[in-house]
Coordinates of C-alpha atoms (C1' of nucleotides) in Angstrom, one line a residue:
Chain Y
X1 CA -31.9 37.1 20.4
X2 CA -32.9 37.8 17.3
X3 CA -34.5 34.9 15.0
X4 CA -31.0 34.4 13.2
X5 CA -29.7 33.8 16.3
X6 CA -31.9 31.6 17.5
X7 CA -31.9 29.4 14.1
X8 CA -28.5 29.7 14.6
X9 CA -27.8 28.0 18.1
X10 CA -30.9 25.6 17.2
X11 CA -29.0 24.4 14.4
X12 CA -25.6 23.9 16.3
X13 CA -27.4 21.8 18.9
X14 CA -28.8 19.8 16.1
X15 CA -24.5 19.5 15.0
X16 CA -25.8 21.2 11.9
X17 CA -24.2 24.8 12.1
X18 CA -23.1 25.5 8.8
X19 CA -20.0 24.3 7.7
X20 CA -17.1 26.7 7.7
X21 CA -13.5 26.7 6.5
X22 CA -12.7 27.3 10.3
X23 CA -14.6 24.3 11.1
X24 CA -13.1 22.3 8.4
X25 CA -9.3 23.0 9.3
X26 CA -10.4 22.5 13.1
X27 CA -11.3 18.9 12.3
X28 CA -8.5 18.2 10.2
X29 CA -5.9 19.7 12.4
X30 CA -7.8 17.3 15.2
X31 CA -6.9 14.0 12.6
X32 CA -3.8 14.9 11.6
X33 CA -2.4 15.8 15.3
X34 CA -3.6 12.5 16.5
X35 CA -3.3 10.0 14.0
X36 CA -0.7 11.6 11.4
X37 CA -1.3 13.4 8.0
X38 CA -1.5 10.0 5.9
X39 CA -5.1 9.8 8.0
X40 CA -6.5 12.8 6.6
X41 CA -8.4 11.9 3.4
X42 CA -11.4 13.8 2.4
X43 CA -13.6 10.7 3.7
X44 CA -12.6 10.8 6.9
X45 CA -12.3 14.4 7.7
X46 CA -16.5 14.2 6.4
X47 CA -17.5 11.4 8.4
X48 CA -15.7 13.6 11.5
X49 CA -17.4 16.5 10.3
X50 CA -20.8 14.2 10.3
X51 CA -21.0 15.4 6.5
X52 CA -20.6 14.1 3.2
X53 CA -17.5 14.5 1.8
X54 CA -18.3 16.4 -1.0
X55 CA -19.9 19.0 1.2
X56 CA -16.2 19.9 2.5
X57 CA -15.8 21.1 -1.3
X58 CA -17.7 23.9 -1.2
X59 CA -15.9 25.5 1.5
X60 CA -12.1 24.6 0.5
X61 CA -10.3 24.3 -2.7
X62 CA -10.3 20.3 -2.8
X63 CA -7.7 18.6 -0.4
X64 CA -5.2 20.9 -1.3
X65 CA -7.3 24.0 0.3
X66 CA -7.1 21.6 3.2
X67 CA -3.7 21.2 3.8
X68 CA -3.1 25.0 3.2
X69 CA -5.0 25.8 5.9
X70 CA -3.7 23.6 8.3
X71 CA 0.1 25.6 6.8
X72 CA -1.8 29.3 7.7
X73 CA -3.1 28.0 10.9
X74 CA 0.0 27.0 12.2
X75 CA 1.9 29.9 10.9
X76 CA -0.9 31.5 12.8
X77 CA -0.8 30.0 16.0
X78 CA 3.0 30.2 16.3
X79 CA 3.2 34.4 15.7
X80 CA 2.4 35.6 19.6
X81 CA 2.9 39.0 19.3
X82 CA 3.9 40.4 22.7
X83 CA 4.6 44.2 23.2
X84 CA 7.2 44.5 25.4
X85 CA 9.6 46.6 25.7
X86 CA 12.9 45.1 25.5
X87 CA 13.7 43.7 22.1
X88 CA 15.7 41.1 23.2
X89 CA 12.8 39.5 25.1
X90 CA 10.4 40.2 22.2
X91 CA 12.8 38.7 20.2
X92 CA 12.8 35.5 22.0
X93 CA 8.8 34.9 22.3
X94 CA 8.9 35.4 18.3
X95 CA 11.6 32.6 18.2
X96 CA 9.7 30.5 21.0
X97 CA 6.3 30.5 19.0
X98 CA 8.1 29.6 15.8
X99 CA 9.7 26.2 17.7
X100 CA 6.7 26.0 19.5
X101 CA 5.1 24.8 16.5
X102 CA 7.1 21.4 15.9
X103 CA 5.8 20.8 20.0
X104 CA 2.5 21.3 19.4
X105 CA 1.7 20.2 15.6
X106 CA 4.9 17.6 14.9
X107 CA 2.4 15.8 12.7
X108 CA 1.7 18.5 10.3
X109 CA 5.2 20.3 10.2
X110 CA 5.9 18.9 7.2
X111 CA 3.4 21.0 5.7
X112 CA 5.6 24.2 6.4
X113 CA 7.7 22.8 3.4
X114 CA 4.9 21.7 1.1
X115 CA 2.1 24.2 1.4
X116 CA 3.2 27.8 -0.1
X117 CA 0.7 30.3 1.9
X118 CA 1.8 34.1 2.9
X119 CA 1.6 34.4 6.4
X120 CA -0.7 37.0 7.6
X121 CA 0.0 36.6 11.0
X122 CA 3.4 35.7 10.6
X123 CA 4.3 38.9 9.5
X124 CA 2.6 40.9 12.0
X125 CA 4.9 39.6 14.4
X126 CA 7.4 40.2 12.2
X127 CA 6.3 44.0 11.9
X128 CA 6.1 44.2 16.0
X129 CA 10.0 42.8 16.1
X130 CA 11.0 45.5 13.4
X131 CA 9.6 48.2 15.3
X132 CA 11.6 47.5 18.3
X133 CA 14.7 46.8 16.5
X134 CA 14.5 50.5 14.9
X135 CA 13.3 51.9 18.0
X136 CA 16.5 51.3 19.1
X137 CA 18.4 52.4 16.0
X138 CA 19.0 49.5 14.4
X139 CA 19.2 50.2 10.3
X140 CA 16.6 48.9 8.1
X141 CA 18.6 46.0 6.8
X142 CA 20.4 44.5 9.8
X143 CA 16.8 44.6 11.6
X144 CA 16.0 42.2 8.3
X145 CA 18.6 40.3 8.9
X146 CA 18.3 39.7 12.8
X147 CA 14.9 38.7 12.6
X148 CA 15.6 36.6 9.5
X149 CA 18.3 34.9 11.4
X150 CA 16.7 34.4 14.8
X151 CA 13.4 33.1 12.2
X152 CA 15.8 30.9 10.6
X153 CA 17.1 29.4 13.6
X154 CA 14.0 28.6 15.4
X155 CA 12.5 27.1 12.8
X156 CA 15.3 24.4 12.1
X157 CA 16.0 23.9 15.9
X158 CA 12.5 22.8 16.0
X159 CA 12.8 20.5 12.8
X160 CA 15.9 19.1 13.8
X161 CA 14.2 18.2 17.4
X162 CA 11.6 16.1 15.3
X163 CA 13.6 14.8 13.3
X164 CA 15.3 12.3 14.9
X165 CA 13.4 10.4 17.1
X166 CA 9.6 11.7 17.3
X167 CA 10.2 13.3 20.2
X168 CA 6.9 15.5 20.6
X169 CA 4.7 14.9 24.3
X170 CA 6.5 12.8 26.5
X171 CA 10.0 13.6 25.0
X172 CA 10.5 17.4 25.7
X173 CA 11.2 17.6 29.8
X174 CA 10.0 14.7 31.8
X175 CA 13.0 13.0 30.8
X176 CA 15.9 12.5 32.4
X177 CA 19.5 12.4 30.9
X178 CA 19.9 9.0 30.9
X179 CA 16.8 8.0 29.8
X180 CA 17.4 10.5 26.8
X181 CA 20.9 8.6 26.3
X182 CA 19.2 4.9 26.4
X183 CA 16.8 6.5 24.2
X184 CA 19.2 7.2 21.7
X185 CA 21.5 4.1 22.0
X186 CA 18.1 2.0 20.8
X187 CA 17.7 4.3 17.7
X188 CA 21.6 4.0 16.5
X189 CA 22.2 0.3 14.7
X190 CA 24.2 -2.2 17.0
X191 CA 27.5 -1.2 15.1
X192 CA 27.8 2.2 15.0
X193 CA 31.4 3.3 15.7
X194 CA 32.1 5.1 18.5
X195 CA 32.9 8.4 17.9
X196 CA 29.8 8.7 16.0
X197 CA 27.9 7.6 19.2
X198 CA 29.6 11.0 20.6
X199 CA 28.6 12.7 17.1
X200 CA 25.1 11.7 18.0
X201 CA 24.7 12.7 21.8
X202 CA 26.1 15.7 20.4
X203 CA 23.1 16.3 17.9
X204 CA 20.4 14.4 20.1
X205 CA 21.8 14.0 23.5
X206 CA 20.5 16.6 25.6
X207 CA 18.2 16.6 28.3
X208 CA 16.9 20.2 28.5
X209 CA 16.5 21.3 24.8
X210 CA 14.5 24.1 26.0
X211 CA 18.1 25.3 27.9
X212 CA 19.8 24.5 24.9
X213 CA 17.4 26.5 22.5
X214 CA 18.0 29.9 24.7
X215 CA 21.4 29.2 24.5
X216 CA 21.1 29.0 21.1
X217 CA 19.3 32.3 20.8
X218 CA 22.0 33.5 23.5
X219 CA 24.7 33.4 20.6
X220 CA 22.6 35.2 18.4
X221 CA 21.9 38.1 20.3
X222 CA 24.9 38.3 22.1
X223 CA 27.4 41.1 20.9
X224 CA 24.4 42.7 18.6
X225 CA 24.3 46.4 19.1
X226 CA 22.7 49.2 16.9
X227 CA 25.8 51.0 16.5
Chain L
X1 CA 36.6 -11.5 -17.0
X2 CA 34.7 -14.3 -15.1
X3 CA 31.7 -15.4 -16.4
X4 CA 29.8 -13.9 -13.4
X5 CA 31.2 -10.1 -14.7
X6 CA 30.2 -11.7 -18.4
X7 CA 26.7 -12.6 -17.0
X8 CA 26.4 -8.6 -15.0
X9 CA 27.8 -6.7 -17.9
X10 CA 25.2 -8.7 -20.0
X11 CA 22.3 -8.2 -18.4
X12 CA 23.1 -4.9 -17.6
X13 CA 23.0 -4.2 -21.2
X14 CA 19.4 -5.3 -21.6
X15 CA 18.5 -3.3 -19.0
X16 CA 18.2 -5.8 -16.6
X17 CA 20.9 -4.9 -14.0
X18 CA 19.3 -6.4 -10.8
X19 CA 17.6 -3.9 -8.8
X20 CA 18.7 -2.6 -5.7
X21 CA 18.1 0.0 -3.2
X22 CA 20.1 2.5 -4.4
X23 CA 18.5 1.9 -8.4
X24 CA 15.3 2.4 -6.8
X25 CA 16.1 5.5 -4.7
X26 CA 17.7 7.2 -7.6
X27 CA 14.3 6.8 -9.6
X28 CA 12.4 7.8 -6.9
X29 CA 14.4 10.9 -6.6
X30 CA 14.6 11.6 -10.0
X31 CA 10.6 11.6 -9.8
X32 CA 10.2 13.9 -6.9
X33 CA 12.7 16.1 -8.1
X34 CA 11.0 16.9 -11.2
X35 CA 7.2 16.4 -10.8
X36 CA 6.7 16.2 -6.8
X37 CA 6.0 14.4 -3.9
X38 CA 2.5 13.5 -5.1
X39 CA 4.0 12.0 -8.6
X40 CA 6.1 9.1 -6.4
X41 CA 3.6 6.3 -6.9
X42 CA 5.0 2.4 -6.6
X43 CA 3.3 1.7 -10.0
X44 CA 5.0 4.5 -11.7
X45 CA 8.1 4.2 -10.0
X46 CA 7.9 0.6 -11.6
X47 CA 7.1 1.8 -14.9
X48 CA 10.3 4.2 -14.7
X49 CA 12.8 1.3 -13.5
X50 CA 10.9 -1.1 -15.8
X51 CA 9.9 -3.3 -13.4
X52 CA 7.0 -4.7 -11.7
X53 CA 6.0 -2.7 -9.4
X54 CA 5.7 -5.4 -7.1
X55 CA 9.3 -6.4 -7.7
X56 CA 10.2 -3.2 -5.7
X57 CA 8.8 -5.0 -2.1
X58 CA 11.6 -7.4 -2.7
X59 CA 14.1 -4.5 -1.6
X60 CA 12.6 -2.7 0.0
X61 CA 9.9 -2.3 2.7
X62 CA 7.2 -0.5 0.6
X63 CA 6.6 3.0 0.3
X64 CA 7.9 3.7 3.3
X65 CA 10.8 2.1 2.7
X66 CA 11.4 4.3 -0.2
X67 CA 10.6 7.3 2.0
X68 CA 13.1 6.3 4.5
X69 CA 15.5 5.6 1.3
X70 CA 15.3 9.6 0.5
X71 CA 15.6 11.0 3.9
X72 CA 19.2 8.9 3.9
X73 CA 19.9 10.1 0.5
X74 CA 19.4 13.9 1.1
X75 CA 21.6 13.7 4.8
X76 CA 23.9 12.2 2.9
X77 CA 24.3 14.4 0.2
X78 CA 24.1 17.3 2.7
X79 CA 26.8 15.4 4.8
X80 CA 30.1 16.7 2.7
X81 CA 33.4 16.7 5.0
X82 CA 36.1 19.0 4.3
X83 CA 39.2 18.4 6.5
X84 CA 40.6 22.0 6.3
X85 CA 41.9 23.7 9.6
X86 CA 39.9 26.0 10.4
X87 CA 37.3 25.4 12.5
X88 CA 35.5 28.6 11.2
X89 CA 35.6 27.6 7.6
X90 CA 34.8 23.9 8.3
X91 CA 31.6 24.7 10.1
X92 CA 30.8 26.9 7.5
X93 CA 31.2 24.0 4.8
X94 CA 28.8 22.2 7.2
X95 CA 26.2 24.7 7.3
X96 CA 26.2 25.0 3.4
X97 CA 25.8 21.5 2.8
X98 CA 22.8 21.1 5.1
X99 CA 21.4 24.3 3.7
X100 CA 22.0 23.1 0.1
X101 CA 19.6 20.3 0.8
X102 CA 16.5 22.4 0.1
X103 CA 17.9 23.8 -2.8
X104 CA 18.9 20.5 -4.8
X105 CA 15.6 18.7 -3.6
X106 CA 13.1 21.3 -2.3
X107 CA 10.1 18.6 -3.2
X108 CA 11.8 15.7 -1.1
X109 CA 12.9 18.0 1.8
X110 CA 9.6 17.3 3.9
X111 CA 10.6 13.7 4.1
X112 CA 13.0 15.6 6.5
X113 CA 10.4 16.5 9.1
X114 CA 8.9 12.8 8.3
X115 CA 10.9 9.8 8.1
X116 CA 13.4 9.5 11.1
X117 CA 16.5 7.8 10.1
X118 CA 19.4 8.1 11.9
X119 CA 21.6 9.9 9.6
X120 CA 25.0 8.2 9.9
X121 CA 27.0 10.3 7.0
X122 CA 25.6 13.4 8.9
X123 CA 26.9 12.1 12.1
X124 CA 30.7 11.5 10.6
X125 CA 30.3 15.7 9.5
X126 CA 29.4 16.6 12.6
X127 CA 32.0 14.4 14.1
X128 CA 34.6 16.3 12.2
X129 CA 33.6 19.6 13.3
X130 CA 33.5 18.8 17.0
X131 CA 37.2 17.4 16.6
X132 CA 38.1 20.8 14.9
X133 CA 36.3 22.7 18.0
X134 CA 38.2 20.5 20.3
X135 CA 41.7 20.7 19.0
X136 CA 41.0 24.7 19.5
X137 CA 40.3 24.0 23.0
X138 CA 36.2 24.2 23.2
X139 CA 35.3 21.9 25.4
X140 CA 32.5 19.6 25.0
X141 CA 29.3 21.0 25.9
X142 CA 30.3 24.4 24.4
X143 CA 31.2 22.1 21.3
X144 CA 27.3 20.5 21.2
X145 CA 26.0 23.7 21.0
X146 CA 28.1 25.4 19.0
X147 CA 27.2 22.5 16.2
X148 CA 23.7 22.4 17.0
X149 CA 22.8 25.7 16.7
X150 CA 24.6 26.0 13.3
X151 CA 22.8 23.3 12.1
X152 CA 19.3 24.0 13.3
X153 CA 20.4 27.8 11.7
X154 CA 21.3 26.4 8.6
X155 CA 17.8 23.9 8.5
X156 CA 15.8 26.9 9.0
X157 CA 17.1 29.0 7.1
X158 CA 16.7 26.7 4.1
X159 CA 13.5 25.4 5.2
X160 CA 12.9 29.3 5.5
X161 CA 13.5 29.6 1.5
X162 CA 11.3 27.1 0.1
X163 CA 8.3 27.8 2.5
X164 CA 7.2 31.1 0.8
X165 CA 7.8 31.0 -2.7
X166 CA 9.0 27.8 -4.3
X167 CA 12.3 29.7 -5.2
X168 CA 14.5 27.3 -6.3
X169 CA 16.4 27.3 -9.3
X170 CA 15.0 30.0 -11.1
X171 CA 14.8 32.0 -7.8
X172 CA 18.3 32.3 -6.0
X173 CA 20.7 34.1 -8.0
X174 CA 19.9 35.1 -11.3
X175 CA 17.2 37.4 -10.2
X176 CA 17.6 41.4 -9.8
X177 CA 16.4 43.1 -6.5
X178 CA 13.7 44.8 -8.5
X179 CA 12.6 41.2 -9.7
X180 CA 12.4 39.5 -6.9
X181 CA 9.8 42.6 -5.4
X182 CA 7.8 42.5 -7.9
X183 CA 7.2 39.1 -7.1
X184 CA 6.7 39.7 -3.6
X185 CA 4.1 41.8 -4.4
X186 CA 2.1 38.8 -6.6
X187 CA 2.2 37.0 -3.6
X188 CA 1.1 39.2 -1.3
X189 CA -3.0 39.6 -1.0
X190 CA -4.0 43.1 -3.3
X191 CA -5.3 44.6 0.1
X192 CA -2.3 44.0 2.2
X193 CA -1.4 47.0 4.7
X194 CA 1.8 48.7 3.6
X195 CA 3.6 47.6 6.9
X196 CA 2.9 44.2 6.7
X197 CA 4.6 44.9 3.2
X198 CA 7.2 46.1 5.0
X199 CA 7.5 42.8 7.4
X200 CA 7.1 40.8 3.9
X201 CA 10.3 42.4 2.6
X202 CA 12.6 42.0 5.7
X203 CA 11.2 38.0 5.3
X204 CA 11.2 37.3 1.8
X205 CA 12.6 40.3 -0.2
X206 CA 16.4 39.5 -0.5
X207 CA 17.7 39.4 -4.0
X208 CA 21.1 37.8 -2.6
X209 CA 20.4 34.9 -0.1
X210 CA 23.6 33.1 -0.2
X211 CA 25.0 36.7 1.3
X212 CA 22.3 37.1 3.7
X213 CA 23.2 33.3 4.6
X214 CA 27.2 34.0 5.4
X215 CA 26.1 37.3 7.6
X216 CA 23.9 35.0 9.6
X217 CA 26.8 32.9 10.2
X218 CA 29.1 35.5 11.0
X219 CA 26.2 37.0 13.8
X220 CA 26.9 33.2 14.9
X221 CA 30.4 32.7 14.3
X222 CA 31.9 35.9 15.8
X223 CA 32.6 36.3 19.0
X224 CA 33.1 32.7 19.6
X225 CA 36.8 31.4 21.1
X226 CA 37.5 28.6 23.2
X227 CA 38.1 30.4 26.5
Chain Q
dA1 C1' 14.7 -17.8 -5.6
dC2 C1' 12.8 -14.3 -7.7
dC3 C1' 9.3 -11.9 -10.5
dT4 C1' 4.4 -11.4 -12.0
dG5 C1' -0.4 -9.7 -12.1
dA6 C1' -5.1 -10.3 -10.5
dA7 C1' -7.7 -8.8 -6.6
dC8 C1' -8.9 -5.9 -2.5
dA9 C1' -9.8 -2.0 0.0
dC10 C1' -8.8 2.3 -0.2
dC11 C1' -8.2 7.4 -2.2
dG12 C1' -9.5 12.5 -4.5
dT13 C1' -12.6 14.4 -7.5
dT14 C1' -16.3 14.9 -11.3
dC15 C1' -20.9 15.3 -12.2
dA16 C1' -25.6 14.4 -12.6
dA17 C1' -29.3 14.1 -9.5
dG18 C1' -31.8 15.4 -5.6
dT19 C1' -34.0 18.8 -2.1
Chain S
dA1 C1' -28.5 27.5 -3.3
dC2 C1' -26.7 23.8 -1.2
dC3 C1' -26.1 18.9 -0.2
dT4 C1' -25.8 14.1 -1.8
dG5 C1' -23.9 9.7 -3.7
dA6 C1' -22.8 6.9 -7.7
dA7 C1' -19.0 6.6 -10.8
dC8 C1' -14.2 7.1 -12.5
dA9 C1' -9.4 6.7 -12.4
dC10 C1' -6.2 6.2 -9.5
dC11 C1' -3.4 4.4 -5.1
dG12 C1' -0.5 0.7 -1.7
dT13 C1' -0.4 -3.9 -0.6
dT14 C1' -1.6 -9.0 -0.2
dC15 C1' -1.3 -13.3 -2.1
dA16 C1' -1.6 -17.1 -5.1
dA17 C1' 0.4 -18.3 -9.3
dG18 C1' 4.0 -18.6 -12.4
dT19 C1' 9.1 -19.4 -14.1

DNA sequence: ACCTGAACACCGTTCAAGT
DNA sequence: ACCTGAACACCGTTCAAGT
């Protein structure tokens, strides 16, 4: 209630609250979700921000700052850190936020690969699964490499969903087998030889990924024992 | 000996070979591989083929044509088949080649997560790993995931290299354990709590990758048989 | 038929000028 | 101190003109 306040909430009514880097990575995330990355550009992402462009530099290191925080926000967004007990089950919620990423920001994925940013929050989750693992008796270094493995695995089943057909909203479970299989037979050229049609439905014929990812992390953790 | 061959062999000596896809996907590799996505510009791709830039439309269909051009390339080049007879060894061939993606072309391997091409060399690998799992009796769906899950291991876990550090020549091998800490530590913010460090080295602080790579297979490969 | 290059509508960023 | 906008050096692509 105090004048700062008040200034404060006047201002935001007026859509002038100060600029922020939160603010600025909101917006961009909001462009590149919906219309791709090639549609963020500096001009835009000010004329959504109802600001000049150049105001944005102040905040953020150029585009460049941009993009890196749209790499730490996701990063962010996909380290849930839940502290159950089991480790297998904490295991899978670290490996479901990491795929959940390519669901929920298939745009900006790509950014994972180009944006070099240590993440924070990442590794908090990563310090919650570690804890588990040696609670049990797990040894420093195969606790490292579970996590690493399980990491690595969500993070390319969730690349290699994407990258095939853009499979992102109406993809995922609304669709039925067949319409999955049609799906693909439009995407292979007229000619392709057979058993590479089965090679395909192999690599992007499946109707329940989400069934398939668990089974995936089923293979993982299956047979892994502290001993 | 004809005078078409006379007329190629000619031209080809002034430099004017005729252009084609594959002349312009070379250049455009050879640019991303050594100074980035960012530095893959039609006019400059021109100026390295010697060319027009416009010239380049006349193959293919503009930038993203060229984009699309890579993403084939690198599947293809990840896409080596090695008819041995075992199945554990020939998945593991698989797994290297996709994983050896990010390490020959870290700057192109977004285009992964970008362009979707249907990746027919890829599909012929993959075709020659499910006839190895059948021949030991796996049936089908147990076949599909079985290849899947390697591959979207193997994606991640190069994708999983490149995202922290840009380790890529320099970075695999030829580095010592201490090294590769120290550099950790540059990384890492000056205030970072020691077990976050902690989480930082289980992620990023292995001085032998390609080992920790084969033990992640093994946690995948063992305990797999047909039954 | 294929290649050329001027032209158009963009882009990120610098920098001097405003308030 | 912060925001502005003109200016610069780029970019992808269209299209009319060349050969």
């Amino acid at each position: 209630m105090n004048s700062d306040n008040a200034a404060r909430i006047k201002s935001g009514r007026t859509g002038r609250e100060p600029l922020s880097k939160t603010r600025i990575v909101d917006a961009a995330m909001a462009i590149v979700d919906t219309d791709g990355l090639d549609a963020l550009s500096m001009r835009r992402l000010g004329s959504d921000l109802g600001v000049d462009p150049m105001a944005i530099y102040r905040h953020v290191n150029g585009r460049d700052g941009v993009l890196d925080g749209l790499a730490e926000r996701m990063w962010s967004e996909a380290s849930v850190i839940a502290d159950g007990t089991d480790w297998h089950d904490q295991l899978r919620l670290f490996a479901r936020g990491i795929r959940g990423i390519f669901h929920t920001h298939p745009n900006a994925a790509p950014l994972l690969l180009q944006r070099f940013v240590v993440p924070l929050p990442l590794l908090e989750a990563v310090h919650v699964q570690l804890c588990a693992l040696y609670a049990v008796g797990f040894e420093a270094r195969r606790a490292h490499q579970i996590v690493r493995t399980v990491q690595s695995f969500s993070l390319g089943y969730g690349l290699a969903e994407i990258s095939c057909f853009g499979i992102t909203d109406a993809g995922t479970s609304d669709l039925s087998t067949e319409a999955m299989l049609v799906l693909l037979g439009q995407a292979l050229p007229p000619d392709t030889p057979p058993h590479l049609v089965d090679a395909a439905i192999a690599l992007y014929g499946e109707a329940d990924p989400d069934a398939l990812f668990e089974s995936g992390l089923d293979l993982l953790l299956n047979g892994l024992s502290p001993s």
